[in-house]
């Protein structure tokens, strides 16, 4: 069943002055979200990925769970039956199963695949759905702006995508083929292009509702929500900072490549508008001196039908987005489990003289994740980035083996010394804003000028710079 209470999502934001801002969310919860997939004009049925056949029992369990949830209509034994129900042609994209440690699987439908002469479903969607992302930089920015005795905790939205209904006009693009027959999926699917943005829109609405009630600061990465809280005595000081920051931001968010930011006059990006001040809750449980806590979160989430789970205790030290943060000590790091996992990948790399593109890309992704908390890491990534770029430009098969070379192995060994299975910590004090009195001006007709600490320099553009 759908847990979101659409009527509450209409009345609660309206009472907080957010009704117009999130009217589309209310409409989506009531009628189903329009993913903007155009009408399917010819039926196309893809073969599923090998993983769907290898893990048949896991797929059957997922199908049963989704049927019990009310997400699937079916099964239908032939394509004609599906077309009769939909009154339309349909597309069924390949299914695959992705392992979810320790022993579960996630069902993914590959909407980026082309089937026969039909375009991939994701290629039919006309726009990207922009949403906010709370990056490492935003989280440490929050920490540095809060008193050292502040705390944080996390919650997940349970089965986030699968709680969102899809408008019936979109169902022809969401058909699954299984050994039991065809099913029509009526919820947002993993793999559909707008999925992250659709849930992101709901997530943004939820966070603004919490913020308008005085909770926060709040951050979000897809369905993972990060709650900060402060002592009641600190509210005035934090609110003064928030008000000043809000005034420095542009009135409308900046949208680019599926991301949404608010930008200040100096080009810094923020994942909220900072328009809402923190407020102390009035419940009896707030005799502990904090401005809100678990009770207030749970009451408001229940009012909305927002299924928050996996709660973590309030603490100065918390884990989020694969990092560990320490508010009191102003530091951030990599958990020991992550350091050990990444170290094992480095060992695999060093054990062979040749490497595949996909292995290099996976290793690069992990080292990029670790790089914000590993001092002097940037210059030890350039050779691996070069390896990946050369491999991509060669147009060779992704599984072709290539030599990395001694300089690249030297960088990998440098990383291995630092990712040795223990926690990795780094001070975040250097991220605090500082005015270094450096001024720059540029002209596309002449060049660039720099002034710093009483000294200046000018650099003229090359005549062929535009080419």
One Martini backbone bead per residue (centre of mass of N, CA, C, O) as a GRO file, in nm:
protein
  467
    1UNK     BB    1   0.100   0.034   0.014
    2UNK     BB    2   0.041   0.363   0.037
    3UNK     BB    3   0.178   0.592   0.279
    4UNK     BB    4   0.121   0.847   0.164
    5UNK     BB    5  -0.054   1.147   0.267
    6UNK     BB    6  -0.202   1.350   0.055
    7UNK     BB    7  -0.371   1.538   0.238
    8UNK     BB    8  -0.129   1.621   0.416
    9UNK     BB    9   0.044   1.732   0.173
   10UNK     BB   10  -0.166   1.967   0.144
   11UNK     BB   11  -0.215   2.093   0.437
   12UNK     BB   12   0.065   2.140   0.560
   13UNK     BB   13   0.194   2.329   0.346
   14UNK     BB   14  -0.033   2.537   0.350
   15UNK     BB   15   0.014   2.618   0.657
   16UNK     BB   16   0.335   2.701   0.565
   17UNK     BB   17   0.339   2.832   0.262
   18UNK     BB   18   0.380   2.562   0.039
   19UNK     BB   19   0.154   2.496  -0.166
   20UNK     BB   20   0.259   2.611  -0.443
   21UNK     BB   21   0.544   2.476  -0.450
   22UNK     BB   22   0.393   2.161  -0.402
   23UNK     BB   23   0.152   2.087  -0.598
   24UNK     BB   24   0.285   1.857  -0.771
   25UNK     BB   25   0.313   1.653  -0.542
   26UNK     BB   26   0.017   1.619  -0.474
   27UNK     BB   27  -0.073   1.531  -0.754
   28UNK     BB   28   0.113   1.281  -0.768
   29UNK     BB   29  -0.003   1.132  -0.516
   30UNK     BB   30  -0.300   1.119  -0.636
   31UNK     BB   31  -0.242   1.050  -0.973
   32UNK     BB   32   0.043   1.048  -1.046
   33UNK     BB   33   0.344   1.053  -1.205
   34UNK     BB   34   0.478   1.241  -1.468
   35UNK     BB   35   0.755   1.137  -1.677
   36UNK     BB   36   0.729   1.221  -1.992
   37UNK     BB   37   0.638   0.982  -2.157
   38UNK     BB   38   0.566   0.902  -2.449
   39UNK     BB   39   0.389   0.745  -2.664
   40UNK     BB   40   0.354   0.419  -2.740
   41UNK     BB   41   0.359   0.268  -3.079
   42UNK     BB   42   0.537   0.001  -3.014
   43UNK     BB   43   0.607  -0.317  -2.946
   44UNK     BB   44   0.865  -0.408  -2.696
   45UNK     BB   45   1.074  -0.702  -2.620
   46UNK     BB   46   1.303  -0.794  -2.389
   47UNK     BB   47   1.573  -0.941  -2.273
   48UNK     BB   48   1.708  -1.054  -2.004
   49UNK     BB   49   1.939  -1.065  -1.790
   50UNK     BB   50   2.128  -1.311  -1.655
   51UNK     BB   51   2.063  -1.244  -1.351
   52UNK     BB   52   1.754  -1.316  -1.372
   53UNK     BB   53   1.822  -1.628  -1.408
   54UNK     BB   54   2.021  -1.693  -1.180
   55UNK     BB   55   1.807  -1.525  -0.971
   56UNK     BB   56   1.507  -1.642  -0.957
   57UNK     BB   57   1.423  -1.650  -0.659
   58UNK     BB   58   1.468  -1.349  -0.605
   59UNK     BB   59   1.269  -1.249  -0.819
   60UNK     BB   60   1.017  -1.383  -0.700
   61UNK     BB   61   1.025  -1.230  -0.431
   62UNK     BB   62   0.996  -0.947  -0.549
   63UNK     BB   63   0.732  -0.988  -0.698
   64UNK     BB   64   0.565  -1.062  -0.449
   65UNK     BB   65   0.612  -0.800  -0.292
   66UNK     BB   66   0.490  -0.609  -0.512
   67UNK     BB   67   0.210  -0.736  -0.511
   68UNK     BB   68   0.152  -0.686  -0.208
   69UNK     BB   69   0.191  -0.370  -0.245
   70UNK     BB   70   0.040  -0.293  -0.536
   71UNK     BB   71   0.239  -0.239  -0.796
   72UNK     BB   72   0.127  -0.485  -0.957
   73UNK     BB   73  -0.004  -0.593  -1.271
   74UNK     BB   74  -0.092  -0.932  -1.255
   75UNK     BB   75  -0.049  -1.170  -1.472
   76UNK     BB   76   0.043  -1.197  -1.822
   77UNK     BB   77   0.077  -1.432  -2.090
   78UNK     BB   78   0.046  -1.199  -2.309
   79UNK     BB   79   0.074  -0.917  -2.501
   80UNK     BB   80  -0.226  -0.876  -2.570
   81UNK     BB   81  -0.328  -0.842  -2.279
   82UNK     BB   82  -0.172  -0.586  -2.218
   83UNK     BB   83  -0.293  -0.413  -2.447
   84UNK     BB   84  -0.587  -0.432  -2.348
   85UNK     BB   85  -0.542  -0.288  -2.075
   86UNK     BB   86  -0.386  -0.025  -2.198
   87UNK     BB   87  -0.466   0.061  -2.488
   88UNK     BB   88  -0.161  -0.020  -2.579
   89UNK     BB   89   0.139  -0.012  -2.637
   90UNK     BB   90   0.467  -0.159  -2.538
   91UNK     BB   91   0.745  -0.174  -2.302
   92UNK     BB   92   1.019  -0.417  -2.231
   93UNK     BB   93   1.277  -0.411  -2.030
   94UNK     BB   94   1.555  -0.511  -1.895
   95UNK     BB   95   1.639  -0.732  -1.642
   96UNK     BB   96   1.808  -0.695  -1.320
   97UNK     BB   97   2.040  -0.802  -1.059
   98UNK     BB   98   2.153  -0.641  -0.761
   99UNK     BB   99   2.352  -0.656  -0.511
  100UNK     BB  100   2.261  -0.650  -0.146
  101UNK     BB  101   2.402  -0.620   0.121
  102UNK     BB  102   2.435  -0.935   0.219
  103UNK     BB  103   2.144  -1.103   0.077
  104UNK     BB  104   2.041  -0.910  -0.151
  105UNK     BB  105   1.822  -0.758  -0.406
  106UNK     BB  106   1.803  -0.543  -0.694
  107UNK     BB  107   1.571  -0.420  -0.913
  108UNK     BB  108   1.649  -0.362  -1.262
  109UNK     BB  109   1.561  -0.143  -1.526
  110UNK     BB  110   1.673  -0.096  -1.862
  111UNK     BB  111   1.598   0.222  -1.997
  112UNK     BB  112   1.876   0.243  -2.191
  113UNK     BB  113   1.773   0.039  -2.380
  114UNK     BB  114   1.761  -0.107  -2.697
  115UNK     BB  115   1.477  -0.232  -2.895
  116UNK     BB  116   1.544  -0.274  -3.181
  117UNK     BB  117   1.379   0.011  -3.320
  118UNK     BB  118   1.365   0.118  -3.036
  119UNK     BB  119   1.384   0.345  -2.814
  120UNK     BB  120   1.488   0.438  -2.534
  121UNK     BB  121   1.316   0.547  -2.275
  122UNK     BB  122   1.517   0.769  -2.175
  123UNK     BB  123   1.527   0.904  -2.470
  124UNK     BB  124   1.217   1.011  -2.454
  125UNK     BB  125   1.294   1.206  -2.238
  126UNK     BB  126   1.312   1.563  -2.246
  127UNK     BB  127   1.420   1.579  -1.936
  128UNK     BB  128   1.569   1.676  -1.655
  129UNK     BB  129   1.553   1.609  -1.302
  130UNK     BB  130   1.596   1.828  -1.069
  131UNK     BB  131   1.807   1.813  -0.768
  132UNK     BB  132   1.914   1.789  -0.457
  133UNK     BB  133   2.259   1.775  -0.317
  134UNK     BB  134   2.448   1.654  -0.044
  135UNK     BB  135   2.758   1.723  -0.007
  136UNK     BB  136   3.048   1.726   0.146
  137UNK     BB  137   3.072   2.037   0.150
  138UNK     BB  138   2.794   2.092   0.283
  139UNK     BB  139   2.836   1.937   0.544
  140UNK     BB  140   3.090   2.092   0.644
  141UNK     BB  141   2.954   2.366   0.637
  142UNK     BB  142   2.760   2.302   0.862
  143UNK     BB  143   2.957   2.230   1.084
  144UNK     BB  144   3.113   2.511   1.080
  145UNK     BB  145   2.830   2.673   1.155
  146UNK     BB  146   2.828   2.513   1.416
  147UNK     BB  147   2.834   2.423   1.712
  148UNK     BB  148   3.034   2.188   1.877
  149UNK     BB  149   2.762   2.074   2.048
  150UNK     BB  150   2.639   1.941   1.826
  151UNK     BB  151   2.405   1.725   1.644
  152UNK     BB  152   2.342   1.396   1.482
  153UNK     BB  153   2.124   1.222   1.244
  154UNK     BB  154   1.964   0.937   1.081
  155UNK     BB  155   1.751   0.864   0.788
  156UNK     BB  156   1.535   0.653   0.607
  157UNK     BB  157   1.349   0.589   0.321
  158UNK     BB  158   1.132   0.350   0.274
  159UNK     BB  159   1.101   0.257  -0.036
  160UNK     BB  160   1.086   0.524  -0.194
  161UNK     BB  161   1.010   0.476  -0.495
  162UNK     BB  162   0.776   0.251  -0.431
  163UNK     BB  163   0.571   0.493  -0.315
  164UNK     BB  164   0.539   0.605  -0.613
  165UNK     BB  165   0.316   0.698  -0.830
  166UNK     BB  166   0.204   0.640  -1.162
  167UNK     BB  167   0.077   0.746  -1.431
  168UNK     BB  168  -0.116   0.569  -1.652
  169UNK     BB  169   0.023   0.693  -1.915
  170UNK     BB  170   0.311   0.535  -1.828
  171UNK     BB  171   0.275   0.219  -1.820
  172UNK     BB  172   0.375   0.118  -2.110
  173UNK     BB  173   0.692   0.167  -2.003
  174UNK     BB  174   0.642  -0.053  -1.729
  175UNK     BB  175   0.706  -0.342  -1.835
  176UNK     BB  176   0.732  -0.685  -1.734
  177UNK     BB  177   0.934  -0.981  -1.785
  178UNK     BB  178   0.856  -1.309  -1.679
  179UNK     BB  179   0.803  -1.643  -1.598
  180UNK     BB  180   0.497  -1.556  -1.508
  181UNK     BB  181   0.497  -1.292  -1.685
  182UNK     BB  182   0.331  -1.001  -1.713
  183UNK     BB  183   0.393  -0.668  -1.579
  184UNK     BB  184   0.253  -0.376  -1.431
  185UNK     BB  185   0.402  -0.086  -1.338
  186UNK     BB  186   0.291   0.176  -1.085
  187UNK     BB  187   0.585   0.263  -1.016
  188UNK     BB  188   0.877   0.378  -0.943
  189UNK     BB  189   1.169   0.292  -1.107
  190UNK     BB  190   1.460   0.142  -1.131
  191UNK     BB  191   1.619   0.335  -1.404
  192UNK     BB  192   1.454   0.571  -1.436
  193UNK     BB  193   1.543   0.880  -1.507
  194UNK     BB  194   1.330   1.052  -1.310
  195UNK     BB  195   1.338   0.913  -1.030
  196UNK     BB  196   1.526   1.096  -0.861
  197UNK     BB  197   1.361   1.359  -0.914
  198UNK     BB  198   1.089   1.271  -0.803
  199UNK     BB  199   1.188   1.206  -0.520
  200UNK     BB  200   1.330   1.475  -0.480
  201UNK     BB  201   1.073   1.642  -0.468
  202UNK     BB  202   0.963   1.505  -0.216
  203UNK     BB  203   1.214   1.553  -0.038
  204UNK     BB  204   1.205   1.862  -0.048
  205UNK     BB  205   0.929   1.890   0.080
  206UNK     BB  206   0.993   1.750   0.345
  207UNK     BB  207   1.225   1.940   0.436
  208UNK     BB  208   1.057   2.204   0.429
  209UNK     BB  209   0.860   2.117   0.644
  210UNK     BB  210   1.064   2.080   0.868
  211UNK     BB  211   1.185   2.366   0.851
  212UNK     BB  212   0.914   2.525   0.902
  213UNK     BB  213   0.916   2.385   1.203
  214UNK     BB  214   1.247   2.423   1.292
  215UNK     BB  215   1.420   2.224   1.168
  216UNK     BB  216   1.772   2.177   1.201
  217UNK     BB  217   1.967   2.110   0.987
  218UNK     BB  218   1.927   1.972   0.649
  219UNK     BB  219   1.993   1.664   0.466
  220UNK     BB  220   2.035   1.506   0.124
  221UNK     BB  221   2.062   1.159  -0.020
  222UNK     BB  222   1.804   1.095  -0.158
  223UNK     BB  223   1.689   0.877   0.111
  224UNK     BB  224   1.896   1.034   0.294
  225UNK     BB  225   1.871   1.178   0.619
  226UNK     BB  226   2.000   1.476   0.777
  227UNK     BB  227   2.018   1.564   1.123
  228UNK     BB  228   2.031   1.861   1.298
  229UNK     BB  229   2.128   1.998   1.628
  230UNK     BB  230   2.071   2.238   1.892
  231UNK     BB  231   2.097   2.440   2.130
  232UNK     BB  232   1.883   2.671   2.243
  233UNK     BB  233   2.109   2.890   2.301
  234UNK     BB  234   2.201   2.879   1.971
  235UNK     BB  235   1.977   2.982   1.779
  236UNK     BB  236   2.033   3.283   1.729
  237UNK     BB  237   2.314   3.253   1.595
  238UNK     BB  238   2.230   3.065   1.364
  239UNK     BB  239   2.007   3.250   1.244
  240UNK     BB  240   2.190   3.482   1.164
  241UNK     BB  241   2.345   3.322   0.952
  242UNK     BB  242   2.104   3.230   0.779
  243UNK     BB  243   1.999   3.511   0.703
  244UNK     BB  244   2.255   3.612   0.562
  245UNK     BB  245   2.265   3.386   0.351
  246UNK     BB  246   1.986   3.422   0.222
  247UNK     BB  247   2.046   3.718   0.115
  248UNK     BB  248   2.290   3.608  -0.085
  249UNK     BB  249   2.082   3.465  -0.252
  250UNK     BB  250   1.919   3.371  -0.501
  251UNK     BB  251   1.577   3.337  -0.577
  252UNK     BB  252   1.680   3.109  -0.773
  253UNK     BB  253   1.761   2.820  -0.878
  254UNK     BB  254   2.017   2.620  -1.009
  255UNK     BB  255   2.025   2.437  -1.320
  256UNK     BB  256   2.220   2.120  -1.367
  257UNK     BB  257   2.239   1.809  -1.457
  258UNK     BB  258   2.016   1.731  -1.222
  259UNK     BB  259   2.085   1.989  -1.054
  260UNK     BB  260   2.037   2.186  -0.746
  261UNK     BB  261   2.101   2.539  -0.675
  262UNK     BB  262   2.227   2.783  -0.466
  263UNK     BB  263   2.362   3.114  -0.537
  264UNK     BB  264   2.603   3.330  -0.481
  265UNK     BB  265   2.799   3.607  -0.560
  266UNK     BB  266   3.065   3.389  -0.557
  267UNK     BB  267   2.948   3.089  -0.657
  268UNK     BB  268   2.834   2.944  -0.430
  269UNK     BB  269   2.694   2.638  -0.318
  270UNK     BB  270   2.351   2.537  -0.231
  271UNK     BB  271   2.087   2.309  -0.084
  272UNK     BB  272   1.950   2.580   0.024
  273UNK     BB  273   1.777   2.889   0.117
  274UNK     BB  274   1.760   2.973   0.431
  275UNK     BB  275   1.453   3.077   0.517
  276UNK     BB  276   1.456   2.900   0.781
  277UNK     BB  277   1.427   2.902   1.107
  278UNK     BB  278   1.501   2.804   1.402
  279UNK     BB  279   1.305   2.605   1.645
  280UNK     BB  280   1.167   2.544   1.941
  281UNK     BB  281   1.032   2.299   2.092
  282UNK     BB  282   0.746   2.221   2.329
  283UNK     BB  283   0.802   1.964   2.439
  284UNK     BB  284   0.878   1.784   2.717
  285UNK     BB  285   1.143   1.654   2.592
  286UNK     BB  286   1.289   1.956   2.584
  287UNK     BB  287   1.441   1.957   2.870
  288UNK     BB  288   1.740   1.889   2.738
  289UNK     BB  289   1.803   2.160   2.533
  290UNK     BB  290   1.697   2.087   2.269
  291UNK     BB  291   1.519   2.184   1.974
  292UNK     BB  292   1.506   1.871   1.898
  293UNK     BB  293   1.376   1.530   1.816
  294UNK     BB  294   1.248   1.223   1.772
  295UNK     BB  295   0.953   1.289   1.835
  296UNK     BB  296   0.912   1.513   1.619
  297UNK     BB  297   0.985   1.346   1.374
  298UNK     BB  298   0.771   1.117   1.406
  299UNK     BB  299   0.516   1.287   1.402
  300UNK     BB  300   0.550   1.422   1.123
  301UNK     BB  301   0.593   1.165   0.957
  302UNK     BB  302   0.318   1.040   1.030
  303UNK     BB  303   0.139   1.264   0.914
  304UNK     BB  304   0.266   1.204   0.610
  305UNK     BB  305   0.366   0.902   0.563
  306UNK     BB  306   0.677   0.890   0.638
  307UNK     BB  307   0.907   0.616   0.612
  308UNK     BB  308   1.112   0.604   0.867
  309UNK     BB  309   1.438   0.451   0.903
  310UNK     BB  310   1.726   0.370   1.047
  311UNK     BB  311   1.804   0.486   1.318
  312UNK     BB  312   2.024   0.710   1.473
  313UNK     BB  313   2.200   0.835   1.707
  314UNK     BB  314   2.271   1.098   1.874
  315UNK     BB  315   2.572   1.283   1.764
  316UNK     BB  316   2.890   1.408   1.697
  317UNK     BB  317   2.913   1.128   1.555
  318UNK     BB  318   2.882   1.048   1.200
  319UNK     BB  319   2.732   0.867   0.929
  320UNK     BB  320   2.770   0.975   0.575
  321UNK     BB  321   2.808   0.902   0.251
  322UNK     BB  322   3.076   0.726   0.349
  323UNK     BB  323   3.125   0.904   0.602
  324UNK     BB  324   3.295   1.055   0.880
  325UNK     BB  325   3.186   1.274   1.146
  326UNK     BB  326   3.316   1.556   1.359
  327UNK     BB  327   3.196   1.819   1.519
  328UNK     BB  328   3.380   1.886   1.762
  329UNK     BB  329   3.668   1.831   1.594
  330UNK     BB  330   3.660   1.911   1.299
  331UNK     BB  331   3.609   1.631   1.120
  332UNK     BB  332   3.695   1.390   0.858
  333UNK     BB  333   3.619   1.053   0.717
  334UNK     BB  334   3.703   0.707   0.690
  335UNK     BB  335   3.598   0.421   0.738
  336UNK     BB  336   3.741   0.122   0.796
  337UNK     BB  337   3.569  -0.040   0.592
  338UNK     BB  338   3.639   0.138   0.348
  339UNK     BB  339   3.947   0.126   0.361
  340UNK     BB  340   3.957  -0.184   0.323
  341UNK     BB  341   3.806  -0.202   0.054
  342UNK     BB  342   3.996  -0.014  -0.107
  343UNK     BB  343   4.258  -0.168  -0.043
  344UNK     BB  344   4.178  -0.429  -0.193
  345UNK     BB  345   4.168  -0.296  -0.474
  346UNK     BB  346   4.466  -0.213  -0.477
  347UNK     BB  347   4.580  -0.500  -0.461
  348UNK     BB  348   4.462  -0.600  -0.725
  349UNK     BB  349   4.609  -0.404  -0.905
  350UNK     BB  350   4.909  -0.485  -0.807
  351UNK     BB  351   4.877  -0.800  -0.909
  352UNK     BB  352   4.871  -0.657  -1.201
  353UNK     BB  353   4.987  -0.532  -1.519
  354UNK     BB  354   4.683  -0.545  -1.606
  355UNK     BB  355   4.379  -0.359  -1.724
  356UNK     BB  356   4.056  -0.266  -1.705
  357UNK     BB  357   3.840  -0.018  -1.747
  358UNK     BB  358   3.628  -0.097  -1.529
  359UNK     BB  359   3.840  -0.117  -1.301
  360UNK     BB  360   3.944   0.175  -1.317
  361UNK     BB  361   3.671   0.312  -1.265
  362UNK     BB  362   3.618   0.192  -0.989
  363UNK     BB  363   3.875   0.293  -0.851
  364UNK     BB  364   3.834   0.592  -0.908
  365UNK     BB  365   3.568   0.625  -0.756
  366UNK     BB  366   3.689   0.552  -0.475
  367UNK     BB  367   3.914   0.769  -0.466
  368UNK     BB  368   3.729   1.012  -0.498
  369UNK     BB  369   3.580   0.960  -0.235
  370UNK     BB  370   3.847   0.975  -0.050
  371UNK     BB  371   3.995   1.251  -0.119
  372UNK     BB  372   3.878   1.464   0.096
  373UNK     BB  373   4.043   1.282   0.343
  374UNK     BB  374   4.314   1.296   0.168
  375UNK     BB  375   4.609   1.415   0.174
  376UNK     BB  376   4.731   1.498  -0.133
  377UNK     BB  377   4.548   1.340  -0.363
  378UNK     BB  378   4.519   1.473  -0.646
  379UNK     BB  379   4.815   1.405  -0.770
  380UNK     BB  380   4.731   1.076  -0.734
  381UNK     BB  381   4.505   1.077  -0.995
  382UNK     BB  382   4.605   1.155  -1.284
  383UNK     BB  383   4.697   0.877  -1.402
  384UNK     BB  384   4.426   0.732  -1.377
  385UNK     BB  385   4.268   0.929  -1.547
  386UNK     BB  386   4.441   0.888  -1.800
  387UNK     BB  387   4.384   0.589  -1.839
  388UNK     BB  388   4.080   0.620  -1.882
  389UNK     BB  389   4.082   0.820  -2.120
  390UNK     BB  390   4.245   0.647  -2.317
  391UNK     BB  391   4.055   0.401  -2.316
  392UNK     BB  392   3.807   0.550  -2.426
  393UNK     BB  393   3.941   0.668  -2.693
  394UNK     BB  394   4.013   0.380  -2.823
  395UNK     BB  395   3.745   0.192  -2.850
  396UNK     BB  396   3.777  -0.041  -2.687
  397UNK     BB  397   3.716  -0.287  -2.504
  398UNK     BB  398   3.637  -0.285  -2.168
  399UNK     BB  399   3.801  -0.582  -2.128
  400UNK     BB  400   4.057  -0.481  -2.207
  401UNK     BB  401   4.397  -0.505  -2.168
  402UNK     BB  402   4.615  -0.279  -1.979
  403UNK     BB  403   4.886  -0.087  -1.925
  404UNK     BB  404   4.989   0.129  -1.666
  405UNK     BB  405   5.256   0.150  -1.518
  406UNK     BB  406   5.482   0.265  -1.289
  407UNK     BB  407   5.363   0.546  -1.207
  408UNK     BB  408   5.083   0.437  -1.136
  409UNK     BB  409   5.174   0.231  -0.921
  410UNK     BB  410   5.289   0.446  -0.735
  411UNK     BB  411   5.015   0.573  -0.669
  412UNK     BB  412   4.880   0.320  -0.558
  413UNK     BB  413   5.080   0.285  -0.321
  414UNK     BB  414   5.017   0.550  -0.187
  415UNK     BB  415   4.724   0.474  -0.123
  416UNK     BB  416   4.781   0.212   0.039
  417UNK     BB  417   4.919   0.353   0.283
  418UNK     BB  418   4.639   0.511   0.360
  419UNK     BB  419   4.461   0.242   0.295
  420UNK     BB  420   4.494   0.019   0.581
  421UNK     BB  421   4.202  -0.025   0.753
  422UNK     BB  422   4.187   0.245   0.883
  423UNK     BB  423   4.102   0.523   0.991
  424UNK     BB  424   4.037   0.834   0.820
  425UNK     BB  425   4.165   1.163   0.894
  426UNK     BB  426   4.047   1.517   0.868
  427UNK     BB  427   4.060   1.832   0.870
  428UNK     BB  428   3.805   2.107   0.812
  429UNK     BB  429   3.922   2.399   0.855
  430UNK     BB  430   4.009   2.469   0.552
  431UNK     BB  431   3.692   2.520   0.464
  432UNK     BB  432   3.686   2.779   0.579
  433UNK     BB  433   3.625   3.088   0.524
  434UNK     BB  434   3.860   3.310   0.341
  435UNK     BB  435   4.024   3.621   0.316
  436UNK     BB  436   4.302   3.675   0.077
  437UNK     BB  437   4.300   3.928  -0.110
  438UNK     BB  438   4.195   3.828  -0.400
  439UNK     BB  439   4.202   3.965  -0.736
  440UNK     BB  440   3.995   3.936  -1.038
  441UNK     BB  441   4.026   4.003  -1.396
  442UNK     BB  442   3.845   3.986  -1.715
  443UNK     BB  443   3.912   3.959  -2.081
  444UNK     BB  444   3.832   3.843  -2.399
  445UNK     BB  445   4.027   4.063  -2.549
  446UNK     BB  446   4.295   4.027  -2.354
  447UNK     BB  447   4.260   3.901  -2.034
  448UNK     BB  448   4.434   3.881  -1.717
  449UNK     BB  449   4.400   4.001  -1.375
  450UNK     BB  450   4.611   4.039  -1.072
  451UNK     BB  451   4.551   4.090  -0.712
  452UNK     BB  452   4.801   4.064  -0.434
  453UNK     BB  453   4.924   4.209  -0.173
  454UNK     BB  454   5.017   4.467  -0.373
  455UNK     BB  455   5.022   4.276  -0.621
  456UNK     BB  456   5.068   4.244  -0.983
  457UNK     BB  457   4.915   4.090  -1.284
  458UNK     BB  458   4.943   4.014  -1.644
  459UNK     BB  459   4.759   3.818  -1.902
  460UNK     BB  460   4.774   3.734  -2.224
  461UNK     BB  461   4.611   3.622  -2.483
  462UNK     BB  462   4.595   3.417  -2.719
  463UNK     BB  463   4.504   3.444  -3.049
  464UNK     BB  464   4.392   3.116  -3.043
  465UNK     BB  465   4.191   3.060  -2.795
  466UNK     BB  466   3.912   2.993  -2.938
  467UNK     BB  467   4.040   2.711  -3.076
   0.00000   0.00000   0.00000
